[in-house]
PDB file of C-alpha atoms in Angstrom:
ATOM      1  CA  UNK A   1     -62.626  47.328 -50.784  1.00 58.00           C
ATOM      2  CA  UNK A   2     -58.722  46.286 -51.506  1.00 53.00           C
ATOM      3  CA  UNK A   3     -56.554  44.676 -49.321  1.00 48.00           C
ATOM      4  CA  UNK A   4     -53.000  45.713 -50.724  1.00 53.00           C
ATOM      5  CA  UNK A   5     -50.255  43.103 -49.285  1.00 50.00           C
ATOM      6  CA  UNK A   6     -47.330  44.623 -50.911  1.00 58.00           C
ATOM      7  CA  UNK A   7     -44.245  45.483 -48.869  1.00 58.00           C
ATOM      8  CA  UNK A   8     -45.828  43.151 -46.146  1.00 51.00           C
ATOM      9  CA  UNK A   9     -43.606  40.141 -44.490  1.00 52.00           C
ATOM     10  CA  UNK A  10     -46.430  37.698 -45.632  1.00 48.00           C
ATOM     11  CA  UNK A  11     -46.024  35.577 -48.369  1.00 48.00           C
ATOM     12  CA  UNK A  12     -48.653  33.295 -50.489  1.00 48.00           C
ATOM     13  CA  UNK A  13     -48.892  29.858 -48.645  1.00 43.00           C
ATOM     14  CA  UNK A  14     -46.830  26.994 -51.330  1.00 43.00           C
ATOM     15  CA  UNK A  15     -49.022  26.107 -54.073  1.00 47.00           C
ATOM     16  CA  UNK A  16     -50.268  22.670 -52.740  1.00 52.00           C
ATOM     17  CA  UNK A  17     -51.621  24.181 -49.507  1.00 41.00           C
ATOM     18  CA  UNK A  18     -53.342  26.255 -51.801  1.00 44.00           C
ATOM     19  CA  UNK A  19     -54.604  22.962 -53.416  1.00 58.00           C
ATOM     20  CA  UNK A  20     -55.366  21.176 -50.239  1.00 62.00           C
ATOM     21  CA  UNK A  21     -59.224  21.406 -49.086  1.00 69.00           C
ATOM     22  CA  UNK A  22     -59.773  19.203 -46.018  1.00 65.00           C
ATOM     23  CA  UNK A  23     -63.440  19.662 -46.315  1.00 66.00           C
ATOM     24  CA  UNK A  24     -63.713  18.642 -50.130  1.00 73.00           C
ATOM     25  CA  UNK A  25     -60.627  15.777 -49.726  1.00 68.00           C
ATOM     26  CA  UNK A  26     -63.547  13.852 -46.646  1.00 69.00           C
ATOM     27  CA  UNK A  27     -66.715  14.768 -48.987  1.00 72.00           C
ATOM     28  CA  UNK A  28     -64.527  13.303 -51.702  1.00 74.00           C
ATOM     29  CA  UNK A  29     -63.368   9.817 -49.793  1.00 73.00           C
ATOM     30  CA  UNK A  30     -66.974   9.194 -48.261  1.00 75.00           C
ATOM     31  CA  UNK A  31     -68.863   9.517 -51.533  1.00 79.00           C
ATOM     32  CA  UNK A  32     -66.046   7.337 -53.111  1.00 79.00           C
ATOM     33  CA  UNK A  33     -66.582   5.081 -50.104  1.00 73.00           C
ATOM     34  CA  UNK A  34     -70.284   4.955 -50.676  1.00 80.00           C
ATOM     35  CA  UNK A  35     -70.167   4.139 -54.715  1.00 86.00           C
ATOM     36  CA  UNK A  36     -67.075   1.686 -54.331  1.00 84.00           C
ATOM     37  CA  UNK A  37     -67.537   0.311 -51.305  1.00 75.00           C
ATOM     38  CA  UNK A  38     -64.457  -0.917 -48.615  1.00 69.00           C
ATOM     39  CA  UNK A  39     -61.778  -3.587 -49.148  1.00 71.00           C
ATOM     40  CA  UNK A  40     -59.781  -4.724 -46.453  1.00 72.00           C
ATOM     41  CA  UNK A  41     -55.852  -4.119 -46.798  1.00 75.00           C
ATOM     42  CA  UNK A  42     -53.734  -6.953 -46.346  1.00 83.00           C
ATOM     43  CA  UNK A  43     -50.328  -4.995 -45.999  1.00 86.00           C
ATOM     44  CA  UNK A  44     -48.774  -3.083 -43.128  1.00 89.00           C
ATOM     45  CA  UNK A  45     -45.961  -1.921 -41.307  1.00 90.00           C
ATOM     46  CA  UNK A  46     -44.021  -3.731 -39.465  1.00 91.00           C
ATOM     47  CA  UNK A  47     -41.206  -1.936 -37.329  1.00 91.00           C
ATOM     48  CA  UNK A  48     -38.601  -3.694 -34.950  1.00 91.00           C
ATOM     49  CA  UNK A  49     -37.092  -1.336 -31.859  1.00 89.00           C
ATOM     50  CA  UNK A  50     -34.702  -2.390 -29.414  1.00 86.00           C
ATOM     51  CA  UNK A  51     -31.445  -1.736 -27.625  1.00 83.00           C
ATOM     52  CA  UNK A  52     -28.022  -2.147 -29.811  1.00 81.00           C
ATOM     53  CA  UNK A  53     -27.615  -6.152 -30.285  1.00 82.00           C
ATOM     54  CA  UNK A  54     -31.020  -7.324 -28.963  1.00 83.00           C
ATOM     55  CA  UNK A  55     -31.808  -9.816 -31.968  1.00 86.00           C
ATOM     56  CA  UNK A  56     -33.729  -7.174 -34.184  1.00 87.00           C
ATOM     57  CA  UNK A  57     -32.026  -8.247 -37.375  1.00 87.00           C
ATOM     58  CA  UNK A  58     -31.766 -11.831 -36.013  1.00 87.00           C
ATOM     59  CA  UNK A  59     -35.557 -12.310 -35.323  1.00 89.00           C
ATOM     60  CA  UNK A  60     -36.778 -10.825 -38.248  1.00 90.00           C
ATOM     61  CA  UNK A  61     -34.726 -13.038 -40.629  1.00 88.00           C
ATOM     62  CA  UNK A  62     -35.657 -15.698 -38.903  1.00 88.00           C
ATOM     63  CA  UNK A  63     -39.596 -14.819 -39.326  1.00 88.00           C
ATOM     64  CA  UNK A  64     -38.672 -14.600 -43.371  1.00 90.00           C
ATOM     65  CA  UNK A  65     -36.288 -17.642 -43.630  1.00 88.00           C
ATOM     66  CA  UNK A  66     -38.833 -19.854 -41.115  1.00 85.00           C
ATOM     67  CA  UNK A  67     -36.022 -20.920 -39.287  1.00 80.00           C
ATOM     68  CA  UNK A  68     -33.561 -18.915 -36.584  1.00 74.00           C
ATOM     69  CA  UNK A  69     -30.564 -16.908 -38.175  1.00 72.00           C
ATOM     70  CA  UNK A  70     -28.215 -15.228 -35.849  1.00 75.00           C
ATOM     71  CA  UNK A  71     -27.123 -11.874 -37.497  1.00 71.00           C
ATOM     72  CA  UNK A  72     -22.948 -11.776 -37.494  1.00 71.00           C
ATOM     73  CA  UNK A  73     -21.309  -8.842 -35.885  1.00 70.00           C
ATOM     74  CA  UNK A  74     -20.627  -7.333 -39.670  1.00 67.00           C
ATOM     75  CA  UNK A  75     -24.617  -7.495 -40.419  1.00 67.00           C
ATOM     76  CA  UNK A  76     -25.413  -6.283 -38.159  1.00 64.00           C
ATOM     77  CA  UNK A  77     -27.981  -2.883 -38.575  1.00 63.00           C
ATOM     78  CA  UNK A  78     -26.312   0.472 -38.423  1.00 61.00           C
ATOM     79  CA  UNK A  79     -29.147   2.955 -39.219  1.00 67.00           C
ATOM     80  CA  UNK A  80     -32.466   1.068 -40.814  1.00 80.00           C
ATOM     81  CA  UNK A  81     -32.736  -1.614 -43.155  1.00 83.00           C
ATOM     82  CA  UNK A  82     -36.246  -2.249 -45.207  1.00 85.00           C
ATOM     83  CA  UNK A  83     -37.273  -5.252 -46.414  1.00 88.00           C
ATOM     84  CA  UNK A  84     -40.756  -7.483 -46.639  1.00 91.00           C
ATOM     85  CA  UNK A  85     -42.560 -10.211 -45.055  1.00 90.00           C
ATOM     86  CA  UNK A  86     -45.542 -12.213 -46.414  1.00 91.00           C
ATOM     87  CA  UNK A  87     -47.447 -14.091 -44.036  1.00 87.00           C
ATOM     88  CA  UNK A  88     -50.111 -17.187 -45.241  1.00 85.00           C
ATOM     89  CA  UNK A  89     -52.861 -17.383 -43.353  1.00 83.00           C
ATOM     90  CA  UNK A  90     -55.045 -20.193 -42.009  1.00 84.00           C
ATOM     91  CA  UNK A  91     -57.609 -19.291 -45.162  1.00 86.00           C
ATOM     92  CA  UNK A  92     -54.359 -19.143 -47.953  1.00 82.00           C
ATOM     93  CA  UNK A  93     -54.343 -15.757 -48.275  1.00 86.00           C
ATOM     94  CA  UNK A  94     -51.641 -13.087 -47.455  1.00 89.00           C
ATOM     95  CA  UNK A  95     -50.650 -10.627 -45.294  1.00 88.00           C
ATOM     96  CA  UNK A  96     -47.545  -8.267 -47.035  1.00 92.00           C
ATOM     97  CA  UNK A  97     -45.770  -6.264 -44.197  1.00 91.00           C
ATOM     98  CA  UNK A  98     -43.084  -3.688 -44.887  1.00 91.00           C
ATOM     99  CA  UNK A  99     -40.543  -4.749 -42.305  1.00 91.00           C
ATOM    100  CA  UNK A 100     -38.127  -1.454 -40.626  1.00 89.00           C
ATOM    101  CA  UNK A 101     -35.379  -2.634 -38.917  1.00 89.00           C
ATOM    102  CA  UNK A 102     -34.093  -0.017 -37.080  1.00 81.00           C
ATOM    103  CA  UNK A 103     -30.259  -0.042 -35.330  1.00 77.00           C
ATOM    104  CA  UNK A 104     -29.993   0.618 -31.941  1.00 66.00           C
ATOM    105  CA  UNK A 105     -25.920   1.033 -31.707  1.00 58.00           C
ATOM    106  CA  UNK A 106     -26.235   4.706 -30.901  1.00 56.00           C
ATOM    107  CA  UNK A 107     -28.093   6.976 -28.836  1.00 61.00           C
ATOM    108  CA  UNK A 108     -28.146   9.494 -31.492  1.00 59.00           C
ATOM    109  CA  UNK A 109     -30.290   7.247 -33.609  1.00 60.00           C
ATOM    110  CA  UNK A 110     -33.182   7.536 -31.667  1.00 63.00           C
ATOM    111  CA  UNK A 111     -33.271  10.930 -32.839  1.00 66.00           C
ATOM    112  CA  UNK A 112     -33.496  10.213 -36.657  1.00 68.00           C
ATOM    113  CA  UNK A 113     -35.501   7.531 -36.191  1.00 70.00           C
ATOM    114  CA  UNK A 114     -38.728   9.581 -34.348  1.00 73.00           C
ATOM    115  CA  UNK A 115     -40.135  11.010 -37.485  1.00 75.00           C
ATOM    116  CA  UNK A 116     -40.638   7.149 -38.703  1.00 78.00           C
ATOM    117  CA  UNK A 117     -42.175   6.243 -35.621  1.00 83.00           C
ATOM    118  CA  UNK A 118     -46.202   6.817 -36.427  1.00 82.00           C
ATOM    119  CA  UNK A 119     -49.437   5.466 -35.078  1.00 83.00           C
ATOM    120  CA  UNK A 120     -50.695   2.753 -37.556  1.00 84.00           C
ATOM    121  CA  UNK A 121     -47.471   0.011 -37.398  1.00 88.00           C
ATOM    122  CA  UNK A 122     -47.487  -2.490 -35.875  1.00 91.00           C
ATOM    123  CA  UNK A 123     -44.386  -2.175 -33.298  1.00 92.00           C
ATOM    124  CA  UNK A 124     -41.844  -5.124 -32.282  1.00 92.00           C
ATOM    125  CA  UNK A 125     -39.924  -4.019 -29.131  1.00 91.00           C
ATOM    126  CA  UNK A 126     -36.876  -6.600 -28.903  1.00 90.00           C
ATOM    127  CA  UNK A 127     -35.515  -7.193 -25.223  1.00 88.00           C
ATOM    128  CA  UNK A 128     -32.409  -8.958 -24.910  1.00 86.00           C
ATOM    129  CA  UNK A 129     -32.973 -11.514 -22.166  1.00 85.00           C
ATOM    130  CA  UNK A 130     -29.541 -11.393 -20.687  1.00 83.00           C
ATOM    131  CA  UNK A 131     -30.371  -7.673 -20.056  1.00 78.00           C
ATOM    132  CA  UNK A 132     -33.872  -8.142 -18.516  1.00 77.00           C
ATOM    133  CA  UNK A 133     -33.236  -6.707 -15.358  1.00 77.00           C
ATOM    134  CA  UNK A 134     -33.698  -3.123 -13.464  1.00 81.00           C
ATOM    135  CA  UNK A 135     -30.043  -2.146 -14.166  1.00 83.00           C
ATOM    136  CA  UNK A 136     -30.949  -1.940 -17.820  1.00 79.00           C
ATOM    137  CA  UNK A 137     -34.891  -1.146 -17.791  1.00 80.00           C
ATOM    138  CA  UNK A 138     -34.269   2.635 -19.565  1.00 76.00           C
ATOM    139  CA  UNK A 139     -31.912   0.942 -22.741  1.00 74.00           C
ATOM    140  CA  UNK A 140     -33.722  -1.731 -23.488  1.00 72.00           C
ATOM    141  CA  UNK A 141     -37.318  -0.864 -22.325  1.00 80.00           C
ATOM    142  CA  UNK A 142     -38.215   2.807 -20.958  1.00 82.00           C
ATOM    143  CA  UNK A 143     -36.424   4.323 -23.794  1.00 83.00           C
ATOM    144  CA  UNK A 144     -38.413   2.473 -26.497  1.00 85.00           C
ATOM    145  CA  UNK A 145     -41.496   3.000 -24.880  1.00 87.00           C
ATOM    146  CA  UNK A 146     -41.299   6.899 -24.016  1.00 87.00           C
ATOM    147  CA  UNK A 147     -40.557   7.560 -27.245  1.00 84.00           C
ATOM    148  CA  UNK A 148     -43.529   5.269 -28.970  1.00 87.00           C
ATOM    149  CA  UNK A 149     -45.836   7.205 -26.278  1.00 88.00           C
ATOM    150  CA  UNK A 150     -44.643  10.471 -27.532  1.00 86.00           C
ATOM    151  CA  UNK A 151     -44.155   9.314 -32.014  1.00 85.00           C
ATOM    152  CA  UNK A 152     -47.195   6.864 -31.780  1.00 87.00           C
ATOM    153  CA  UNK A 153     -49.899   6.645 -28.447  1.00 86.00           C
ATOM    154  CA  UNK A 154     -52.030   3.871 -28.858  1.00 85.00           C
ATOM    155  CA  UNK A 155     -49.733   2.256 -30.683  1.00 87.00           C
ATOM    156  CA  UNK A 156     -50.050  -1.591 -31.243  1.00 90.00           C
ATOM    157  CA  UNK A 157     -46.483  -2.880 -29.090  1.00 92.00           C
ATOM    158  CA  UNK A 158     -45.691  -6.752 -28.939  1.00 91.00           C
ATOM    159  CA  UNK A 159     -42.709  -6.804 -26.361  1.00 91.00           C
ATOM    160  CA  UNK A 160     -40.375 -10.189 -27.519  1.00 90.00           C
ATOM    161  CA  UNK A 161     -38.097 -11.333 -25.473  1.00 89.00           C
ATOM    162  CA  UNK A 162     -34.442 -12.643 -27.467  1.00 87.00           C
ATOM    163  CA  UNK A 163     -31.615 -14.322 -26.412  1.00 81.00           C
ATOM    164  CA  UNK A 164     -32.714 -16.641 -23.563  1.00 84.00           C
ATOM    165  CA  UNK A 165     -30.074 -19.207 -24.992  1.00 80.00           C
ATOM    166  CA  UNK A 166     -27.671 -16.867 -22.929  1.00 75.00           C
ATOM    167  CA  UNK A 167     -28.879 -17.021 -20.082  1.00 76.00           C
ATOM    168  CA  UNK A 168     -27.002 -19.265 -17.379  1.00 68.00           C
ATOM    169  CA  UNK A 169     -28.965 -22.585 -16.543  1.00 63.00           C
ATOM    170  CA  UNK A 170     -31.509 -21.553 -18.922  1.00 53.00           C
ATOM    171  CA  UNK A 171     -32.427 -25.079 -20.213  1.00 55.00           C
ATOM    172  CA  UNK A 172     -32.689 -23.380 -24.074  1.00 52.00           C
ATOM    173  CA  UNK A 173     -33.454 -26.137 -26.594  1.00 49.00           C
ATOM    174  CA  UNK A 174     -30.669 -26.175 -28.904  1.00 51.00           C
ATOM    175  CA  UNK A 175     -30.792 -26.452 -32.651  1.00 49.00           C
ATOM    176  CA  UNK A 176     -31.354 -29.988 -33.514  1.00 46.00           C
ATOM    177  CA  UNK A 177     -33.044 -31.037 -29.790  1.00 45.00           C
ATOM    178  CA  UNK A 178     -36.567 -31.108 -29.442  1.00 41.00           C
TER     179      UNK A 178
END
């Protein structure tokens, strides 16, 4: 028998779904797994969220330069800005993480930014301590956290709180005071 497809609305799937054999690509890691064994990676994703001037840029400079660096208003993030951090650890060695700095001046970012947003990183959400409060929960929390439900459940979230040196009677060690 002959299936003819001419004239049909169907076309041939792209040639590397043609390629692509799910079955053969798990066969293929697990016997590589078996003869090579495992090494554990020490890079990773690092990816700051937060509402538009919450310290994002700020924090994660400071993390690289070992010492706080408030971002001017010109420096500040518009859309994403890449970079790395390397970590020592306790034993010498190092942990690389590709850093994503994400903006957070417009709404309409959020939008771009979803398809970034995957299970795997390991997620900074930056909360501005001056706008800790009920009146701002959806910008600088609920929004964040909807959409890392929805881009990334399960994912790993460390929730870091900038910008208590703003806060009124806050008793915030200034630079030089221990």
């Amino acid at each position: 028998r002959v299936l003819v497809l001419e004239a049909t609305p169907l076309q041939p799937p792209p040639l590397p779904v043609l390629r692509y054999d799910a079955a053969v690509a798990a066969r293929r890691f697990f016997r590589d797994l078996r003869t090579h064994g495992s090494e554990q990676s020490s890079s990773g994703k690092l990816v700051l969220l937060g509402a538009a001037n919450a310290g994002k840029t700020s924090l994660l400079r400071g993390m690289q330069r070992g010492k706080p660096r408030p971002t001017a208003e010109p420096d500040r993030t518009i859309q994403l800005e890449l970079s790395a951090l390397t970590i020592r650890r306790s034993d010498e060695s190092c942990v690389h993480l590709s850093c994503w700095d994400f903006g957070g001046q417009h709404e309409a970012y959020a939008a771009v930014q979803q398809p970034y947003i995957v299970p795997g990183a390991l997620y900074l959400l930056v909360v501005p301590a001056d706008r800790a409060s009920d009146e701002h929960r959806q910008e600088v929390l609920g929004q964040w956290l909807d959409m890392l439900q929805t881009r990334a459940p399960g994912a790993a979230v460390q929730l870091v709180l900038t910008r208590v040196d703003k806060l009124a009677g806050s008793g915030a060690v200034e630079e030089g005071e221990e």
